[in-house]
Structures are given as C-alpha cells and as structure tokens.
Amino acid sequence: MIALAAALVLLFGTLTVVAKVQGYSHALNFVTEKFIEIFRRNTGEPLEGEGITLTLNTERITYSSVQELLENEAPEVLYPTALPEGLKVVSASKHCYDDTRFVLTFNYEVPTFSFMVKNTYAFDLSVIKDPEIYDFGPCRFFVMGLHDGTYQAVCQYDGYEYLIIHNNHDELIQILESMKGGVS
Amino acid sequence: MKKLLIVCLSLLLVGMFSVSAFAADEEIYVYDFGSVTVIFDENDTWDAETREIIAQRLAEGETGESAAPYNLLCTLFGHKYETKSVTTVTHCVQAEQPRCLEEIFDMSLCSRCGDQQVTRVAYAYITCCP
C-alpha cells in the first residue's frame, strides 16, 4: 500500500515537473494533450479559434457564431457584418446588472477596438460638442474624437445603445455602415 | 393599552429594519475608491470581503494575473475558475464630454486557491459627470 502511494506521488510529481518544464499550466493539460496525440481522439471541446464563448454571469456558453449568439441572447441587436482585416471577435460577455438591464460586449484580439451594447439609453447625446453625424439605414451614429486620438461612435436605436471605439476613423465609418440586424 | 403599545413598537422596529435592509441592498454592490466606481451584478454571489478586494484591485488599475497561494490541486488539475463581469467607471477622465470612462472586465476567481485573472473586454466613454 505504501509502495503504491509512493509510486503515485512519484508519478504525479514527475508529471507536474515535466508539464511545467514544457510550459503547461498544469499536469492534467499535459496528460490530456499527450493522450489525444497518442490515440488521436477528440475531446469534444471546440477547437481553439472556433466558436464564441459568452460569459453570462457565472455561466460560459459557447456558440458557433455571432449570429447564433445574437439569436439566443439579444435577437434585436445590430452587429457589423463587415470587419476590417485582423479584427476578429474572440469572445463575448453579457453583464446583467439586474433583471432588466444588461450590457453585451464583443471582445476582439485588437485592444484598440471596443464594441458595447446596452439595452438602456444612458448616453446624453445633447452634451457632445460638434459630433460628426452619419445616417446608415434607420440608425443615426454620432462620432466623436477622444483624448487619446481614437474615435467613438454612439447610436441609440430601438431600445439599444451602441458604443463603438476604434483608432481608425475611416474603418470605424465602414464598420458603422455595415451594421445590420434582424436575426430574429 | 400595553398590548397596543407593544404592537406599535414591533411594527416600528420591523419597519426600521426593512428600510435599513433595503438601503444596504441598494448600495452593497457599488464601491467607490477615489474617482473610480466599481459595480457588481445585483445577483453577484461572491461574499462581501471578496467583492471589496476585487473592487480595490480594479480601482487601482491592476489587471492580468495575481500571485496566488500555492495549491497542489490547482497545480495538478488547473484552477477552478468562476468568471463574472464587473464594471468600473473612472470619473472625469476627459476634459470634455463624454468625460467618464466605463470599462467592463471579465473577473475570474479560483474557488480553491483564490487566484484572480482580470481581462478588460470592452470600454467606452460615457456622459456620467457634468
């Protein structure tokens, strides 16, 4: 019995050291990966880069696309149908402040781009000095320069408030122009 | 007369308790540290102490991974994270409107060792302060 315990300790110890040396965060990751490599079995988890994981309070739900996520979480929300090269959504978060108010965010690899949708109007458009105004479809976007040289667009439409930031003005306008909805 | 007095006092006590409890609920998930307000979900399940530590960390602008105490289970099997969204508002960042910066973070906390990971997922400037 003691020998078995010692063997297990030795095995786990060795695995942990090997996993750490090879740059894994923990031994189980290392073992799982090696197991799949050897037996070429699929774990059933979505592959890296596939699907969008939504953090909803404490839950994490993986959808196959932005379209599917919106259908299930906020069907009326508009979303850019064309994004500049290199701008790819990697995950999403839905922060429910209470039973009625929420903010939905799409998270991108590029930290200078931000996309946020609230289901309440909180932004006072009347206090913005000389915003650029763009009308695309039924949406009126107010674009303003920010102190760090980036640009923010704000739109209040159909009960939703859109707040979009990008460091490239022209690309931001193209993104706004491509905003579409109606997945419901 | 005595019974009536007891009933009145009881009602008064219950009323006072209800009012104070309501006030606590209204404010319990909002923390102010200088010019930064940290807001948790109304249905947040972290305890008050944890929330306060997280709020302070976010208010101080700390993101990324924290130094967690060593835990053998986490080393072997990885952290057991619980992830929630937390919002911060840094007031009066810009001289002109929109003046305040709203940031949304995904906050992951390991229930075994307390390891924290903070990732900013979105931000926007809002018209919060005049």
mmCIF file of C-alpha atoms in Angstrom:
data_model
loop_
_atom_site.group_PDB
_atom_site.id
_atom_site.type_symbol
_atom_site.label_atom_id
_atom_site.label_comp_id
_atom_site.label_asym_id
_atom_site.label_seq_id
_atom_site.Cartn_x
_atom_site.Cartn_y
_atom_site.Cartn_z
ATOM 1 C CA MET A 1 0.000 0.000 0.000
ATOM 2 C CA ILE A 2 2.834 2.349 0.956
ATOM 3 C CA ALA A 3 4.639 1.405 -2.244
ATOM 4 C CA LEU A 4 1.542 2.243 -4.310
ATOM 5 C CA ALA A 5 1.177 5.634 -2.584
ATOM 6 C CA ALA A 6 4.866 6.343 -3.147
ATOM 7 C CA ALA A 7 4.551 5.353 -6.801
ATOM 8 C CA LEU A 8 1.562 7.670 -7.260
ATOM 9 C CA VAL A 9 3.373 10.559 -5.585
ATOM 10 C CA LEU A 10 6.395 9.921 -7.805
ATOM 11 C CA LEU A 11 4.221 9.722 -10.926
ATOM 12 C CA PHE A 12 2.297 12.939 -10.178
ATOM 13 C CA GLY A 13 5.490 14.703 -9.133
ATOM 14 C CA THR A 14 7.270 13.731 -12.347
ATOM 15 C CA LEU A 15 4.258 14.693 -14.483
ATOM 16 C CA THR A 16 4.000 18.071 -12.776
ATOM 17 C CA VAL A 17 7.686 18.810 -13.281
ATOM 18 C CA VAL A 18 7.587 17.677 -16.931
ATOM 19 C CA ALA A 19 4.398 19.689 -17.576
ATOM 20 C CA LYS A 20 5.932 22.835 -16.044
ATOM 21 C CA VAL A 21 9.159 22.413 -17.981
ATOM 22 C CA GLN A 22 7.201 22.069 -21.220
ATOM 23 C CA GLY A 23 5.253 25.234 -20.480
ATOM 24 C CA TYR A 24 1.891 23.763 -19.473
ATOM 25 C CA SER A 25 -0.102 25.484 -16.736
ATOM 26 C CA HIS A 26 -0.880 22.179 -15.058
ATOM 27 C CA ALA A 27 -0.195 18.473 -15.349
ATOM 28 C CA LEU A 28 -3.715 17.462 -16.436
ATOM 29 C CA ASN A 29 -3.425 19.657 -19.550
ATOM 30 C CA PHE A 30 -0.173 17.958 -20.416
ATOM 31 C CA VAL A 31 -1.565 14.452 -19.888
ATOM 32 C CA THR A 32 -4.767 15.209 -21.886
ATOM 33 C CA GLU A 33 -2.810 16.614 -24.806
ATOM 34 C CA LYS A 34 -0.392 13.714 -24.882
ATOM 35 C CA PHE A 35 -3.282 11.238 -24.611
ATOM 36 C CA ILE A 36 -5.040 12.841 -27.615
ATOM 37 C CA GLU A 37 -1.781 12.900 -29.554
ATOM 38 C CA ILE A 38 -1.229 9.209 -28.941
ATOM 39 C CA PHE A 39 -4.758 7.958 -29.525
ATOM 40 C CA ARG A 40 -5.906 10.760 -31.892
ATOM 41 C CA ARG A 41 -9.159 11.148 -30.042
ATOM 42 C CA ASN A 42 -11.274 14.265 -29.976
ATOM 43 C CA THR A 43 -12.259 15.579 -26.546
ATOM 44 C CA GLY A 44 -15.461 17.132 -27.900
ATOM 45 C CA GLU A 45 -14.333 20.614 -26.876
ATOM 46 C CA PRO A 46 -14.436 23.290 -29.583
ATOM 47 C CA LEU A 47 -11.045 23.817 -31.170
ATOM 48 C CA GLU A 48 -9.141 26.974 -30.451
ATOM 49 C CA GLY A 49 -10.343 29.757 -32.714
ATOM 50 C CA GLU A 50 -13.705 28.116 -33.324
ATOM 51 C CA GLY A 51 -16.879 29.338 -31.700
ATOM 52 C CA ILE A 52 -17.540 32.269 -29.422
ATOM 53 C CA THR A 53 -17.693 31.777 -25.695
ATOM 54 C CA LEU A 54 -20.189 34.003 -23.933
ATOM 55 C CA THR A 55 -19.673 34.763 -20.247
ATOM 56 C CA LEU A 56 -23.146 35.214 -18.815
ATOM 57 C CA ASN A 57 -22.960 35.891 -15.094
ATOM 58 C CA THR A 58 -21.255 32.710 -13.875
ATOM 59 C CA GLU A 59 -22.081 30.599 -16.925
ATOM 60 C CA ARG A 60 -19.915 30.133 -20.004
ATOM 61 C CA ILE A 61 -21.808 29.219 -23.165
ATOM 62 C CA THR A 62 -20.115 28.514 -26.486
ATOM 63 C CA TYR A 63 -21.920 29.473 -29.695
ATOM 64 C CA SER A 64 -20.742 28.609 -33.183
ATOM 65 C CA SER A 65 -21.062 32.185 -34.484
ATOM 66 C CA VAL A 66 -22.040 35.757 -33.618
ATOM 67 C CA GLN A 67 -25.311 35.119 -35.473
ATOM 68 C CA GLU A 68 -26.180 32.180 -33.227
ATOM 69 C CA LEU A 69 -25.181 34.099 -30.110
ATOM 70 C CA LEU A 70 -27.447 37.019 -31.002
ATOM 71 C CA GLU A 71 -30.351 34.745 -31.890
ATOM 72 C CA ASN A 72 -30.218 33.305 -28.402
ATOM 73 C CA GLU A 73 -29.198 36.290 -26.299
ATOM 74 C CA ALA A 74 -30.376 39.505 -27.981
ATOM 75 C CA PRO A 75 -32.102 38.984 -31.355
ATOM 76 C CA GLU A 76 -32.789 42.696 -31.962
ATOM 77 C CA VAL A 77 -29.182 43.810 -31.585
ATOM 78 C CA LEU A 78 -27.392 45.158 -34.659
ATOM 79 C CA TYR A 79 -23.903 43.905 -35.401
ATOM 80 C CA PRO A 80 -21.263 44.858 -38.022
ATOM 81 C CA THR A 81 -21.420 42.436 -40.918
ATOM 82 C CA ALA A 82 -18.015 43.517 -42.259
ATOM 83 C CA LEU A 83 -14.947 43.986 -40.107
ATOM 84 C CA PRO A 84 -11.529 45.203 -41.285
ATOM 85 C CA GLU A 85 -8.831 42.574 -41.732
ATOM 86 C CA GLY A 86 -7.326 41.447 -38.467
ATOM 87 C CA LEU A 87 -10.363 42.403 -36.421
ATOM 88 C CA LYS A 88 -11.899 39.173 -35.199
ATOM 89 C CA VAL A 89 -14.310 38.590 -32.355
ATOM 90 C CA VAL A 90 -12.913 36.074 -29.867
ATOM 91 C CA SER A 91 -15.475 36.037 -27.077
ATOM 92 C CA ALA A 92 -18.466 37.885 -25.682
ATOM 93 C CA SER A 93 -19.781 38.878 -22.278
ATOM 94 C CA LYS A 94 -23.287 39.678 -21.098
ATOM 95 C CA HIS A 95 -23.285 41.630 -17.861
ATOM 96 C CA CYS A 96 -26.766 41.670 -16.290
ATOM 97 C CA TYR A 97 -26.947 44.497 -13.760
ATOM 98 C CA ASP A 98 -30.397 43.347 -12.638
ATOM 99 C CA ASP A 99 -33.446 41.572 -14.065
ATOM 100 C CA THR A 100 -33.962 44.131 -16.811
ATOM 101 C CA ARG A 101 -30.709 45.981 -17.594
ATOM 102 C CA PHE A 102 -27.761 44.382 -19.357
ATOM 103 C CA VAL A 103 -24.708 45.236 -21.384
ATOM 104 C CA LEU A 104 -23.460 42.937 -24.129
ATOM 105 C CA THR A 105 -19.844 43.185 -25.245
ATOM 106 C CA PHE A 106 -17.929 41.549 -28.059
ATOM 107 C CA ASN A 107 -14.268 41.062 -27.316
ATOM 108 C CA TYR A 108 -11.647 41.358 -30.028
ATOM 109 C CA GLU A 109 -7.998 40.439 -30.367
ATOM 110 C CA VAL A 110 -7.261 44.115 -31.033
ATOM 111 C CA PRO A 111 -7.399 46.108 -27.775
ATOM 112 C CA THR A 112 -7.974 49.445 -29.550
ATOM 113 C CA PHE A 113 -11.374 48.258 -30.809
ATOM 114 C CA SER A 114 -14.333 48.004 -28.477
ATOM 115 C CA PHE A 115 -17.988 47.134 -29.091
ATOM 116 C CA MET A 116 -20.600 47.504 -26.370
ATOM 117 C CA VAL A 117 -24.418 47.350 -26.491
ATOM 118 C CA LYS A 118 -26.709 48.353 -23.630
ATOM 119 C CA ASN A 119 -30.447 47.823 -23.510
ATOM 120 C CA THR A 120 -30.940 51.240 -21.903
ATOM 121 C CA TYR A 121 -30.195 54.763 -23.083
ATOM 122 C CA ALA A 122 -27.633 56.262 -20.683
ATOM 123 C CA PHE A 123 -25.576 58.468 -23.004
ATOM 124 C CA ASP A 124 -26.648 62.127 -23.178
ATOM 125 C CA LEU A 125 -26.115 62.978 -26.859
ATOM 126 C CA SER A 126 -27.130 66.614 -26.336
ATOM 127 C CA VAL A 127 -23.917 67.481 -24.437
ATOM 128 C CA ILE A 128 -21.494 66.401 -27.181
ATOM 129 C CA LYS A 129 -19.863 69.348 -28.950
ATOM 130 C CA ASP A 130 -19.903 69.193 -32.768
ATOM 131 C CA PRO A 131 -20.163 65.449 -33.316
ATOM 132 C CA GLU A 132 -19.954 64.027 -36.831
ATOM 133 C CA ILE A 133 -23.327 62.562 -37.745
ATOM 134 C CA TYR A 134 -23.806 59.567 -40.047
ATOM 135 C CA ASP A 135 -27.150 58.101 -41.054
ATOM 136 C CA PHE A 136 -26.958 54.485 -42.110
ATOM 137 C CA GLY A 137 -30.329 52.833 -42.622
ATOM 138 C CA PRO A 138 -32.545 53.581 -39.650
ATOM 139 C CA CYS A 139 -29.554 54.351 -37.388
ATOM 140 C CA ARG A 140 -28.052 57.748 -36.660
ATOM 141 C CA PHE A 141 -24.463 57.496 -35.416
ATOM 142 C CA PHE A 142 -22.745 60.299 -33.506
ATOM 143 C CA VAL A 143 -18.965 60.103 -33.917
ATOM 144 C CA MET A 144 -16.613 61.981 -31.594
ATOM 145 C CA GLY A 145 -12.845 62.214 -31.189
ATOM 146 C CA LEU A 146 -11.389 61.088 -27.875
ATOM 147 C CA HIS A 147 -8.439 62.469 -25.920
ATOM 148 C CA ASP A 148 -6.204 59.526 -26.829
ATOM 149 C CA GLY A 149 -6.629 60.021 -30.583
ATOM 150 C CA THR A 150 -9.235 57.257 -31.019
ATOM 151 C CA TYR A 151 -12.855 57.684 -32.121
ATOM 152 C CA GLN A 152 -16.115 56.701 -30.509
ATOM 153 C CA ALA A 153 -19.458 56.187 -32.228
ATOM 154 C CA VAL A 154 -22.722 56.252 -30.312
ATOM 155 C CA CYS A 155 -26.139 55.227 -31.603
ATOM 156 C CA GLN A 156 -29.451 54.905 -29.814
ATOM 157 C CA TYR A 157 -31.875 52.797 -31.783
ATOM 158 C CA ASP A 158 -34.831 50.561 -30.998
ATOM 159 C CA GLY A 159 -34.133 50.500 -27.250
ATOM 160 C CA TYR A 160 -30.441 49.694 -27.596
ATOM 161 C CA GLU A 161 -27.435 51.970 -27.146
ATOM 162 C CA TYR A 162 -24.327 51.137 -29.182
ATOM 163 C CA LEU A 163 -20.887 52.374 -28.085
ATOM 164 C CA ILE A 164 -18.103 51.558 -30.535
ATOM 165 C CA ILE A 165 -14.455 52.670 -30.300
ATOM 166 C CA HIS A 166 -11.749 52.322 -32.940
ATOM 167 C CA ASN A 167 -8.422 54.047 -33.549
ATOM 168 C CA ASN A 168 -9.010 54.269 -37.311
ATOM 169 C CA HIS A 169 -11.672 56.823 -38.305
ATOM 170 C CA ASP A 170 -12.310 55.551 -41.840
ATOM 171 C CA GLU A 171 -12.524 51.947 -40.742
ATOM 172 C CA LEU A 172 -14.922 52.929 -37.981
ATOM 173 C CA ILE A 173 -17.267 54.554 -40.507
ATOM 174 C CA GLN A 174 -17.096 51.430 -42.702
ATOM 175 C CA ILE A 175 -17.966 49.310 -39.667
ATOM 176 C CA LEU A 176 -20.945 51.546 -38.842
ATOM 177 C CA GLU A 177 -22.157 51.331 -42.433
ATOM 178 C CA SER A 178 -22.115 47.543 -42.237
ATOM 179 C CA MET A 179 -24.233 47.357 -39.081
ATOM 180 C CA LYS A 180 -27.127 45.034 -39.732
ATOM 181 C CA GLY A 181 -29.671 43.267 -37.616
ATOM 182 C CA GLY A 182 -32.868 41.361 -37.924
ATOM 183 C CA VAL A 183 -31.656 37.924 -36.947
ATOM 184 C CA SER A 184 -34.981 37.407 -35.159
ATOM 185 C CA MET B 1 -53.136 49.797 26.072
ATOM 186 C CA LYS B 2 -49.945 47.906 26.821
ATOM 187 C CA LYS B 3 -50.671 45.415 24.002
ATOM 188 C CA LEU B 4 -51.315 48.248 21.562
ATOM 189 C CA LEU B 5 -48.015 49.837 22.542
ATOM 190 C CA ILE B 6 -46.180 46.541 22.006
ATOM 191 C CA VAL B 7 -47.809 46.085 18.581
ATOM 192 C CA CYS B 8 -46.893 49.653 17.560
ATOM 193 C CA LEU B 9 -43.299 49.254 18.747
ATOM 194 C CA SER B 10 -42.985 45.920 16.934
ATOM 195 C CA LEU B 11 -44.294 47.446 13.709
ATOM 196 C CA LEU B 12 -41.899 50.370 14.116
ATOM 197 C CA LEU B 13 -38.941 48.024 14.653
ATOM 198 C CA VAL B 14 -39.886 45.866 11.662
ATOM 199 C CA GLY B 15 -40.319 48.995 9.539
ATOM 200 C CA MET B 16 -36.923 50.389 10.574
ATOM 201 C CA PHE B 17 -35.264 47.059 9.840
ATOM 202 C CA SER B 18 -36.901 46.860 6.404
ATOM 203 C CA VAL B 19 -35.782 50.383 5.497
ATOM 204 C CA SER B 20 -32.183 49.784 6.560
ATOM 205 C CA ALA B 21 -32.071 46.397 4.792
ATOM 206 C CA PHE B 22 -33.339 47.990 1.586
ATOM 207 C CA ALA B 23 -30.731 50.723 1.798
ATOM 208 C CA ALA B 24 -27.974 48.133 2.224
ATOM 209 C CA ASP B 25 -29.203 46.123 -0.783
ATOM 210 C CA GLU B 26 -29.239 49.236 -2.904
ATOM 211 C CA GLU B 27 -25.626 50.072 -2.151
ATOM 212 C CA ILE B 28 -23.954 46.808 -1.320
ATOM 213 C CA TYR B 29 -22.615 46.047 -4.801
ATOM 214 C CA VAL B 30 -21.304 49.505 -5.646
ATOM 215 C CA TYR B 31 -17.878 50.503 -4.314
ATOM 216 C CA ASP B 32 -16.260 53.918 -4.584
ATOM 217 C CA PHE B 33 -12.483 54.337 -4.396
ATOM 218 C CA GLY B 34 -11.488 57.925 -5.142
ATOM 219 C CA SER B 35 -12.522 58.703 -8.690
ATOM 220 C CA VAL B 36 -13.348 55.074 -9.525
ATOM 221 C CA THR B 37 -16.716 53.368 -9.023
ATOM 222 C CA VAL B 38 -16.836 49.570 -9.189
ATOM 223 C CA ILE B 39 -20.184 47.932 -9.922
ATOM 224 C CA PHE B 40 -21.039 44.249 -9.469
ATOM 225 C CA ASP B 41 -24.157 42.452 -10.710
ATOM 226 C CA GLU B 42 -27.143 42.678 -8.401
ATOM 227 C CA ASN B 43 -27.206 38.858 -8.224
ATOM 228 C CA ASP B 44 -23.485 38.558 -7.529
ATOM 229 C CA THR B 45 -22.664 35.572 -5.342
ATOM 230 C CA TRP B 46 -19.167 36.472 -4.157
ATOM 231 C CA ASP B 47 -19.016 37.377 -0.480
ATOM 232 C CA ALA B 48 -18.631 41.000 0.601
ATOM 233 C CA GLU B 49 -14.953 40.640 1.520
ATOM 234 C CA THR B 50 -14.060 39.111 -1.856
ATOM 235 C CA ARG B 51 -16.011 41.799 -3.689
ATOM 236 C CA GLU B 52 -14.195 44.528 -1.760
ATOM 237 C CA ILE B 53 -10.758 43.038 -2.551
ATOM 238 C CA ILE B 54 -11.665 42.730 -6.242
ATOM 239 C CA ALA B 55 -13.114 46.247 -6.309
ATOM 240 C CA GLN B 56 -9.955 47.684 -4.759
ATOM 241 C CA ARG B 57 -7.764 45.791 -7.223
ATOM 242 C CA LEU B 58 -9.753 47.074 -10.190
ATOM 243 C CA ALA B 59 -9.847 50.614 -8.804
ATOM 244 C CA GLU B 60 -6.066 50.552 -8.547
ATOM 245 C CA GLY B 61 -5.915 49.596 -12.213
ATOM 246 C CA GLU B 62 -4.493 46.127 -11.709
ATOM 247 C CA THR B 63 -5.238 43.694 -14.495
ATOM 248 C CA GLY B 64 -3.793 40.355 -15.525
ATOM 249 C CA GLU B 65 -2.963 37.549 -13.146
ATOM 250 C CA SER B 66 -2.490 37.865 -9.400
ATOM 251 C CA ALA B 67 0.063 35.995 -7.317
ATOM 252 C CA ALA B 68 -1.982 33.159 -5.833
ATOM 253 C CA PRO B 69 -1.021 30.963 -2.876
ATOM 254 C CA TYR B 70 0.261 27.507 -3.909
ATOM 255 C CA ASN B 71 -2.356 24.785 -4.112
ATOM 256 C CA LEU B 72 -1.474 21.205 -5.090
ATOM 257 C CA LEU B 73 -4.893 20.504 -6.646
ATOM 258 C CA CYS B 74 -4.600 23.591 -8.853
ATOM 259 C CA THR B 75 -1.083 22.598 -9.899
ATOM 260 C CA LEU B 76 -2.301 19.130 -10.887
ATOM 261 C CA PHE B 77 -5.715 19.859 -12.346
ATOM 262 C CA GLY B 78 -5.681 23.572 -13.111
ATOM 263 C CA HIS B 79 -7.644 26.343 -11.464
ATOM 264 C CA LYS B 80 -11.346 26.076 -10.794
ATOM 265 C CA TYR B 81 -12.339 29.494 -12.039
ATOM 266 C CA GLU B 82 -15.656 31.231 -11.631
ATOM 267 C CA THR B 83 -15.887 34.108 -14.098
ATOM 268 C CA LYS B 84 -18.129 37.143 -13.759
ATOM 269 C CA SER B 85 -18.360 40.552 -15.345
ATOM 270 C CA VAL B 86 -17.521 43.633 -13.309
ATOM 271 C CA THR B 87 -17.919 47.244 -14.445
ATOM 272 C CA THR B 88 -15.767 50.204 -13.418
ATOM 273 C CA VAL B 89 -16.389 53.878 -14.097
ATOM 274 C CA THR B 90 -13.402 56.228 -13.834
ATOM 275 C CA HIS B 91 -14.832 59.687 -13.463
ATOM 276 C CA CYS B 92 -13.740 62.857 -15.278
ATOM 277 C CA VAL B 93 -11.010 61.290 -17.444
ATOM 278 C CA GLN B 94 -11.584 63.709 -20.317
ATOM 279 C CA ALA B 95 -11.891 67.492 -20.109
ATOM 280 C CA GLU B 96 -14.861 67.479 -22.491
ATOM 281 C CA GLN B 97 -17.929 65.286 -22.777
ATOM 282 C CA PRO B 98 -18.076 62.310 -22.740
ATOM 283 C CA ARG B 99 -15.927 62.717 -19.629
ATOM 284 C CA CYS B 100 -16.041 59.360 -17.831
ATOM 285 C CA LEU B 101 -14.510 56.038 -18.824
ATOM 286 C CA GLU B 102 -16.618 52.914 -18.412
ATOM 287 C CA GLU B 103 -14.745 49.596 -18.566
ATOM 288 C CA ILE B 104 -16.087 46.072 -18.409
ATOM 289 C CA PHE B 105 -13.861 43.327 -17.062
ATOM 290 C CA ASP B 106 -14.159 39.553 -17.013
ATOM 291 C CA MET B 107 -13.064 38.667 -13.498
ATOM 292 C CA SER B 108 -12.070 35.048 -12.854
ATOM 293 C CA LEU B 109 -11.566 33.800 -9.322
ATOM 294 C CA CYS B 110 -10.330 30.308 -8.420
ATOM 295 C CA SER B 111 -12.561 28.845 -5.727
ATOM 296 C CA ARG B 112 -9.710 26.660 -4.445
ATOM 297 C CA CYS B 113 -6.681 28.944 -4.185
ATOM 298 C CA GLY B 114 -8.114 32.429 -4.760
ATOM 299 C CA ASP B 115 -6.088 33.072 -7.926
ATOM 300 C CA GLN B 116 -7.525 36.044 -9.832
ATOM 301 C CA GLN B 117 -7.419 36.879 -13.519
ATOM 302 C CA VAL B 118 -8.717 40.174 -14.827
ATOM 303 C CA THR B 119 -9.311 40.871 -18.518
ATOM 304 C CA ARG B 120 -10.741 44.096 -19.920
ATOM 305 C CA VAL B 121 -13.336 43.086 -22.501
ATOM 306 C CA ALA B 122 -14.803 46.426 -23.557
ATOM 307 C CA TYR B 123 -14.704 50.114 -22.772
ATOM 308 C CA ALA B 124 -16.486 53.327 -23.724
ATOM 309 C CA TYR B 125 -16.607 56.969 -22.712
ATOM 310 C CA ILE B 126 -19.899 57.980 -21.151
ATOM 311 C CA THR B 127 -21.678 61.172 -20.088
ATOM 312 C CA CYS B 128 -21.723 60.395 -16.398
ATOM 313 C CA CYS B 129 -20.354 63.577 -14.766
ATOM 314 C CA PRO B 130 -21.261 67.152 -15.821
#
